[in-house]
Short mmCIF file of C-alpha atoms and ligand atoms in Angstrom, two decimals:
data_model
loop_
_atom_site.label_atom_id
_atom_site.label_comp_id
_atom_site.label_asym_id
_atom_site.label_seq_id
_atom_site.Cartn_x
_atom_site.Cartn_y
_atom_site.Cartn_z
CA MET A 1 -10.37 29.05 -48.52
CA SER A 2 -11.84 26.39 -46.21
CA PHE A 3 -15.05 26.51 -44.19
CA LYS A 4 -17.00 24.15 -41.97
CA ILE A 5 -20.40 22.51 -42.16
CA GLY A 6 -21.02 21.12 -38.68
CA ASN A 7 -17.74 19.44 -37.79
CA LEU A 8 -16.93 18.72 -41.41
CA GLU A 9 -14.06 20.72 -42.87
CA ILE A 10 -14.67 21.66 -46.51
CA GLU A 11 -11.37 22.40 -48.24
CA ASN A 12 -12.60 25.29 -50.36
CA LYS A 13 -15.62 27.45 -51.10
CA ILE A 14 -16.56 25.92 -54.45
CA ILE A 15 -19.51 23.53 -54.54
CA LEU A 16 -21.22 21.46 -57.25
CA ALA A 17 -25.01 21.99 -57.21
CA PRO A 18 -27.47 19.13 -56.98
CA MET A 19 -28.82 18.64 -60.51
CA ALA A 20 -31.27 15.88 -61.35
CA GLY A 21 -29.93 13.74 -64.19
CA VAL A 22 -26.49 15.37 -63.96
CA SER A 23 -24.96 15.34 -60.47
CA ASN A 24 -24.46 11.58 -60.38
CA SER A 25 -21.36 9.66 -59.38
CA PRO A 26 -19.27 10.15 -62.59
CA PHE A 27 -19.97 13.86 -62.70
CA ARG A 28 -19.33 14.31 -59.00
CA ILE A 29 -15.98 12.53 -59.33
CA LEU A 30 -15.02 14.86 -62.19
CA SER A 31 -16.10 17.92 -60.22
CA ARG A 32 -14.05 16.89 -57.19
CA LYS A 33 -11.07 16.05 -59.39
CA PHE A 34 -11.15 19.51 -60.95
CA GLY A 35 -11.39 21.23 -57.59
CA ALA A 36 -14.90 21.35 -56.12
CA GLY A 37 -14.52 21.25 -52.33
CA LEU A 38 -17.96 19.65 -51.86
CA VAL A 39 -20.46 18.04 -54.21
CA TYR A 40 -24.23 17.72 -53.87
CA ALA A 41 -25.95 14.64 -55.25
CA GLU A 42 -29.17 15.02 -57.19
CA MET A 43 -32.43 14.90 -55.24
CA VAL A 44 -34.11 11.63 -54.30
CA SER A 45 -37.72 11.29 -53.25
CA ASP A 46 -38.46 10.45 -49.61
CA LYS A 47 -41.26 8.12 -50.65
CA GLY A 48 -39.09 6.49 -53.33
CA LEU A 49 -36.50 5.75 -50.67
CA LEU A 50 -38.96 4.33 -48.21
CA HIS A 51 -40.59 2.11 -50.82
CA LYS A 52 -37.12 1.03 -51.96
CA ASN A 53 -38.03 2.08 -55.50
CA GLU A 54 -35.38 0.60 -57.78
CA LYS A 55 -34.64 3.84 -59.67
CA THR A 56 -34.38 5.82 -56.43
CA MET A 57 -32.05 3.31 -54.82
CA LYS A 58 -29.75 3.44 -57.86
CA LEU A 59 -29.51 7.21 -57.49
CA LEU A 60 -27.91 6.71 -54.09
CA TYR A 61 -24.81 5.10 -55.63
CA MET A 62 -21.62 6.90 -54.64
CA THR A 63 -17.92 6.22 -54.12
CA ASP A 64 -15.33 7.53 -51.69
CA LEU A 65 -13.77 9.55 -54.53
CA GLU A 66 -16.65 11.97 -54.33
CA ARG A 67 -16.52 12.72 -50.65
CA PRO A 68 -17.30 15.02 -49.06
CA MET A 69 -20.74 14.68 -50.60
CA ALA A 70 -24.22 15.80 -49.60
CA GLN A 71 -27.22 13.63 -50.44
CA GLN A 72 -30.35 15.65 -51.11
CA ILE A 73 -33.86 14.43 -50.35
CA PHE A 74 -37.22 15.94 -51.25
CA GLY A 75 -40.73 15.49 -49.92
CA SER A 76 -43.28 17.32 -47.81
CA ASP A 77 -44.63 14.79 -45.37
CA LEU A 78 -42.99 15.16 -41.96
CA LYS A 79 -42.81 11.49 -41.07
CA SER A 80 -41.56 10.22 -44.41
CA MET A 81 -38.97 13.02 -44.62
CA VAL A 82 -37.63 12.06 -41.20
CA ASP A 83 -37.63 8.36 -42.10
CA ALA A 84 -35.86 9.07 -45.40
CA ALA A 85 -33.23 11.19 -43.64
CA MET A 86 -32.71 8.44 -41.07
CA TYR A 87 -32.24 5.96 -43.90
CA ILE A 88 -29.53 8.14 -45.48
CA ASP A 89 -27.98 8.68 -42.09
CA GLN A 90 -27.69 4.96 -41.51
CA TYR A 91 -27.08 3.42 -44.90
CA SER A 92 -25.40 6.05 -47.10
CA ASP A 93 -21.76 7.14 -46.99
CA ALA A 94 -22.86 10.69 -47.75
CA ASP A 95 -21.35 13.19 -45.34
CA ILE A 96 -24.30 15.59 -45.26
CA ILE A 97 -28.07 15.31 -45.60
CA ASP A 98 -29.59 18.14 -47.63
CA ILE A 99 -33.27 19.03 -47.83
CA ASN A 100 -34.67 20.37 -51.09
CA MET A 101 -36.87 23.44 -50.60
CA GLY A 102 -36.24 24.99 -53.98
CA CYS A 103 -37.29 22.65 -56.76
CA PRO A 104 -39.78 24.47 -59.04
CA VAL A 105 -40.91 21.63 -61.32
CA PRO A 106 -44.67 20.91 -61.11
CA LYS A 107 -44.21 17.22 -60.27
CA VAL A 108 -42.30 18.21 -57.12
CA ALA A 109 -43.56 21.69 -56.22
CA ILE A 110 -47.26 21.25 -57.09
CA LYS A 111 -48.12 17.55 -57.13
CA ALA A 112 -45.96 16.56 -54.15
CA GLN A 113 -46.20 19.98 -52.42
CA ALA A 114 -42.47 19.62 -51.90
CA GLY A 115 -39.38 21.52 -53.10
CA ALA A 116 -40.09 25.25 -53.48
CA SER A 117 -43.68 24.74 -52.33
CA LEU A 118 -42.39 24.42 -48.77
CA MET A 119 -41.33 28.09 -48.94
CA LYS A 120 -45.03 28.89 -48.49
CA ASN A 121 -45.08 27.12 -45.16
CA PRO A 122 -42.30 28.26 -42.80
CA ASP A 123 -43.91 26.41 -39.85
CA LEU A 124 -43.67 23.11 -41.71
CA ILE A 125 -40.10 23.94 -42.79
CA GLU A 126 -39.08 24.45 -39.18
CA GLU A 127 -40.83 21.28 -38.10
CA ILE A 128 -39.23 19.14 -40.82
CA VAL A 129 -35.72 20.50 -40.24
CA PHE A 130 -36.02 20.24 -36.45
CA SER A 131 -37.31 16.66 -36.55
CA ILE A 132 -34.65 15.54 -39.00
CA VAL A 133 -31.83 17.18 -37.04
CA GLN A 134 -33.05 15.47 -33.86
CA ASN A 135 -33.00 12.06 -35.51
CA VAL A 136 -29.75 11.95 -37.49
CA LYS A 137 -26.03 12.19 -36.74
CA LYS A 138 -24.88 13.68 -40.03
CA PRO A 139 -25.02 17.47 -40.47
CA VAL A 140 -28.22 18.70 -42.12
CA THR A 141 -28.28 21.47 -44.73
CA VAL A 142 -31.23 23.04 -46.54
CA LYS A 143 -31.46 24.51 -50.04
CA ILE A 144 -34.05 27.24 -50.47
CA ARG A 145 -35.14 29.82 -53.03
CA SER A 146 -35.80 33.54 -52.43
CA GLY A 147 -39.47 32.75 -51.92
CA TRP A 148 -42.47 31.37 -53.78
CA ASP A 149 -43.02 34.48 -55.92
CA ILE A 150 -42.19 38.18 -56.03
CA ASN A 151 -44.97 38.97 -53.52
CA SER A 152 -43.79 36.44 -50.97
CA ILE A 153 -40.01 36.78 -50.74
CA ASN A 154 -39.22 35.26 -47.36
CA ALA A 155 -35.73 33.76 -47.60
CA VAL A 156 -34.55 35.65 -44.51
CA GLU A 157 -37.46 34.55 -42.33
CA VAL A 158 -37.15 30.97 -43.58
CA ALA A 159 -33.37 30.95 -43.08
CA LYS A 160 -33.77 32.09 -39.46
CA ARG A 161 -36.28 29.30 -38.84
CA ILE A 162 -33.93 26.78 -40.44
CA GLU A 163 -31.05 27.93 -38.26
CA LYS A 164 -33.25 27.79 -35.14
CA ALA A 165 -34.26 24.23 -36.08
CA GLY A 166 -30.61 23.18 -35.95
CA ALA A 167 -29.41 23.02 -39.57
CA SER A 168 -25.66 23.28 -40.15
CA ALA A 169 -25.75 25.38 -43.35
CA ILE A 170 -28.16 26.86 -45.83
CA THR A 171 -27.96 27.31 -49.60
CA VAL A 172 -29.86 30.20 -51.16
CA HIS A 173 -30.73 30.05 -54.86
CA ALA A 174 -31.61 33.70 -55.18
CA ARG A 175 -34.63 33.38 -57.44
CA THR A 176 -38.29 32.83 -56.62
CA ARG A 177 -40.10 29.68 -57.68
CA ALA A 178 -42.10 31.80 -60.13
CA GLN A 179 -38.87 32.92 -61.80
CA GLY A 180 -37.77 29.35 -62.47
CA TYR A 181 -34.35 29.88 -64.02
CA SER A 182 -35.13 33.19 -65.72
CA GLY A 183 -34.02 36.69 -64.78
CA ASN A 184 -30.96 37.29 -62.65
CA ALA A 185 -30.27 35.87 -59.22
CA ASP A 186 -30.78 38.65 -56.64
CA LEU A 187 -27.54 38.80 -54.68
CA ASP A 188 -29.09 41.19 -52.15
CA ILE A 189 -31.20 38.29 -50.90
CA ILE A 190 -28.12 36.13 -50.28
CA LYS A 191 -26.51 39.13 -48.53
CA ALA A 192 -29.58 39.64 -46.34
CA VAL A 193 -29.67 35.95 -45.37
CA LYS A 194 -25.96 36.04 -44.51
CA GLU A 195 -26.51 39.09 -42.30
CA ASN A 196 -29.31 37.37 -40.41
CA VAL A 197 -27.97 33.91 -39.57
CA SER A 198 -24.70 32.62 -38.13
CA ILE A 199 -24.62 29.21 -39.83
CA PRO A 200 -22.67 29.09 -43.13
CA VAL A 201 -24.55 30.46 -46.13
CA ILE A 202 -23.89 29.04 -49.60
CA GLY A 203 -24.75 31.48 -52.41
CA ASN A 204 -26.22 30.06 -55.60
CA GLY A 205 -27.36 31.46 -58.91
CA ASP A 206 -25.55 32.59 -62.06
CA VAL A 207 -21.95 31.90 -61.03
CA ILE A 208 -20.30 31.23 -64.39
CA ASP A 209 -16.58 31.88 -63.90
CA GLY A 210 -13.88 33.17 -61.54
CA PRO A 211 -14.96 36.83 -61.54
CA SER A 212 -18.65 36.05 -60.93
CA ALA A 213 -17.68 33.65 -58.12
CA LYS A 214 -15.49 36.29 -56.47
CA TYR A 215 -18.17 38.92 -56.90
CA MET A 216 -20.80 36.78 -55.17
CA LEU A 217 -18.44 36.00 -52.28
CA ASP A 218 -17.35 39.64 -51.86
CA TYR A 219 -20.73 41.28 -52.37
CA THR A 220 -22.84 38.97 -50.23
CA GLY A 221 -20.26 37.83 -47.67
CA CYS A 222 -21.48 34.25 -48.22
CA ASP A 223 -19.25 31.40 -47.03
CA ALA A 224 -19.20 29.43 -50.27
CA ILE A 225 -20.65 29.46 -53.78
CA MET A 226 -22.57 26.70 -55.54
CA ILE A 227 -22.37 26.13 -59.30
CA GLY A 228 -25.06 24.49 -61.38
CA ARG A 229 -25.59 25.17 -65.06
CA ALA A 230 -22.14 26.58 -65.75
CA SER A 231 -20.67 23.16 -64.95
CA LEU A 232 -22.73 21.37 -67.61
CA GLY A 233 -20.25 20.00 -70.13
CA ASN A 234 -17.67 22.03 -68.24
CA PRO A 235 -16.19 20.28 -65.19
CA TRP A 236 -13.08 22.44 -65.76
CA ILE A 237 -14.99 25.37 -64.27
CA PHE A 238 -13.96 24.22 -60.79
CA ARG A 239 -10.24 24.52 -61.49
CA GLU A 240 -10.82 27.88 -63.19
CA ILE A 241 -12.66 29.33 -60.21
CA LYS A 242 -10.21 27.81 -57.74
CA ALA A 243 -7.24 29.46 -59.50
CA TYR A 244 -9.04 32.78 -59.82
CA LEU A 245 -10.05 32.88 -56.16
CA LYS A 246 -6.52 31.96 -55.10
CA ASP A 247 -4.61 34.73 -56.88
CA GLY A 248 -6.61 36.04 -59.81
CA THR A 249 -5.08 33.61 -62.31
CA GLN A 250 -7.23 33.14 -65.40
CA ILE A 251 -6.77 29.59 -66.69
CA ASP A 252 -7.16 28.91 -70.42
CA ARG A 253 -10.28 27.10 -71.58
CA PRO A 254 -9.71 23.35 -72.18
CA SER A 255 -8.21 22.41 -75.54
CA HIS A 256 -10.21 20.46 -78.12
CA GLN A 257 -8.09 17.43 -77.24
CA GLU A 258 -9.12 17.74 -73.57
CA ILE A 259 -12.77 18.14 -74.52
CA LYS A 260 -12.63 15.09 -76.77
CA GLU A 261 -10.99 12.95 -74.09
CA MET A 262 -13.45 14.17 -71.47
CA MET A 263 -16.47 13.37 -73.64
CA ILE A 264 -15.23 9.83 -74.18
CA HIS A 265 -14.33 9.41 -70.52
CA HIS A 266 -17.72 10.73 -69.39
CA LEU A 267 -19.56 8.46 -71.82
CA ASP A 268 -17.57 5.49 -70.63
CA ALA A 269 -18.24 6.28 -66.95
CA LEU A 270 -21.98 6.73 -67.57
CA CYS A 271 -22.17 3.43 -69.49
CA LYS A 272 -20.34 1.64 -66.67
CA LEU A 273 -22.72 3.08 -64.07
CA LYS A 274 -26.01 2.85 -65.93
CA GLY A 275 -25.47 0.41 -68.76
CA GLU A 276 -24.81 1.26 -72.40
CA LYS A 277 -28.39 2.12 -73.35
CA VAL A 278 -28.90 4.72 -70.62
CA GLY A 279 -25.29 5.92 -70.88
CA ILE A 280 -25.63 6.91 -74.53
CA LEU A 281 -29.05 8.44 -73.84
CA GLU A 282 -27.58 10.64 -71.10
CA MET A 283 -24.70 11.57 -73.39
CA ARG A 284 -27.32 13.09 -75.69
CA SER A 285 -27.60 15.86 -73.09
CA HIS A 286 -23.95 16.03 -72.03
CA GLY A 287 -22.57 15.90 -75.59
CA PRO A 288 -24.10 19.19 -76.78
CA TRP A 289 -23.08 20.82 -73.51
CA TYR A 290 -19.45 19.85 -74.11
CA LEU A 291 -19.70 21.12 -77.69
CA LYS A 292 -21.09 24.54 -76.73
CA GLY A 293 -19.08 27.25 -78.46
CA ILE A 294 -17.23 24.82 -80.72
CA GLU A 295 -17.63 25.69 -84.39
CA HIS A 296 -19.23 23.36 -86.93
CA ALA A 297 -20.48 20.95 -84.24
CA SER A 298 -24.14 20.94 -85.30
CA THR A 299 -23.80 17.77 -87.39
CA LEU A 300 -22.12 15.94 -84.53
CA ARG A 301 -24.84 17.10 -82.14
CA LYS A 302 -27.45 15.61 -84.43
CA GLN A 303 -25.47 12.39 -84.91
CA LEU A 304 -25.09 11.98 -81.14
CA SER A 305 -28.84 12.15 -80.76
CA GLN A 306 -29.23 9.20 -83.12
CA ALA A 307 -26.27 7.00 -82.24
CA LYS A 308 -27.18 3.50 -81.10
CA SER A 309 -24.03 2.18 -79.43
CA LYS A 310 -21.13 3.35 -77.31
CA GLU A 311 -18.65 2.44 -80.07
CA GLU A 312 -20.60 4.53 -82.55
CA VAL A 313 -20.58 7.56 -80.21
CA ILE A 314 -16.82 7.23 -79.64
CA GLU A 315 -16.19 6.98 -83.38
CA LEU A 316 -18.30 10.07 -84.07
CA ILE A 317 -16.45 12.06 -81.40
CA ASN A 318 -13.03 10.91 -82.66
CA ASP A 319 -13.92 11.70 -86.28
CA PHE A 320 -15.17 15.17 -85.41
CA PHE A 321 -12.11 16.19 -83.43
CA SER A 322 -9.62 14.76 -85.90
C1 FMN B 1 -30.72 20.15 -64.96
C2 FMN B 1 -30.91 20.72 -63.58
C3 FMN B 1 -31.32 19.90 -62.55
C4 FMN B 1 -31.49 20.42 -61.25
N1 FMN B 1 -31.82 19.57 -60.23
C5 FMN B 1 -31.86 20.03 -58.95
C6 FMN B 1 -32.02 19.14 -57.84
O1 FMN B 1 -32.12 17.92 -57.99
N2 FMN B 1 -32.06 19.70 -56.59
C7 FMN B 1 -31.92 21.05 -56.39
O2 FMN B 1 -31.94 21.50 -55.23
N3 FMN B 1 -31.73 21.90 -57.41
C8 FMN B 1 -31.67 21.43 -58.67
N4 FMN B 1 -31.39 22.29 -59.69
C9 FMN B 1 -31.12 23.70 -59.39
C10 FMN B 1 -29.60 23.93 -59.21
O3 FMN B 1 -29.12 23.19 -58.10
C11 FMN B 1 -29.29 25.42 -58.98
O4 FMN B 1 -29.95 25.86 -57.82
C12 FMN B 1 -29.75 26.30 -60.15
O5 FMN B 1 -29.39 25.73 -61.40
C13 FMN B 1 -29.15 27.71 -60.04
O6 FMN B 1 -27.74 27.68 -60.06
P1 FMN B 1 -26.92 28.05 -61.42
O7 FMN B 1 -27.32 29.46 -61.80
O8 FMN B 1 -25.48 27.94 -61.02
O9 FMN B 1 -27.33 27.07 -62.46
C14 FMN B 1 -31.26 21.79 -60.99
C15 FMN B 1 -30.88 22.62 -62.06
C16 FMN B 1 -30.70 22.11 -63.34
C17 FMN B 1 -30.24 23.04 -64.44
#
């Protein structure tokens, strides 16, 4: 089950995706606890880091419980990307530095010419990866998309450049920037990347359970799979996939009692990390994710979006599940 990124041994092939607003310390701890072999922290801006922006610096918070962990950075300016990577290398306990070349949101991909926008400029990609690798000790990984749009699918070319520049692994989210999160991930692109580079390839896109994880690994030959949306409100997915990959065991979905306890635990951890106000605000996203598929939860969903204190949220959750 294990594989290596640089000299770092990763105990299994199941990885939590970087997700802004989600893949923070509490969620990474849960993901590791339930079986993710490696977790990616949400992206931080190179400029935000260098200007010691308060919000950005808070995003760097991590604990040893999460390790091994990759810290992702985004940006497009060569010098500030290198400086930001050097900062992480020196001051963060993260085990890996990851470069975002897949983010589609306008603020990142258009305004900052970063994220997926870099897919349009393979020369700059190579330059950024090479310069970062030369200046840091931690292994460097890169997360890309299939390409900018359907007419410019270049994941294989970009992956070769990234390998040449010295990266230790590459994640492929097999959709173009134009696709956003719609349509299906194209596993043939992950397969083609795997056939053309010798560094580990992490497949990403639409893994939702044990069978889809196994299918991606078998079909593409990728070294590991990365899970994003299917983990929202569902940290149990890691234990499910782990059991399925081991011997085909299908683990039962969590009981209502487990979901209730997890919601309260997650709320508590978010409030401890970010303060009560932000914690309950973030629970307005996580709550409905946890309640997905549970009958008669619409009133609770609405109540969660209006609750004003941690105690009130806990009471609402307890009432609903009793
Ligand atoms: C809420 C959310 C936030 C995301 N934030 C990031 C991010 O910070 N960096 C990144 O590289 N990808 C980000 N992504 C993309 C995911 O890492 C992943 O590539 C994508 O969701 C496809 O995987 P999935 O089909 O398993 O969800 C984000 C996705 C979601 C849904």
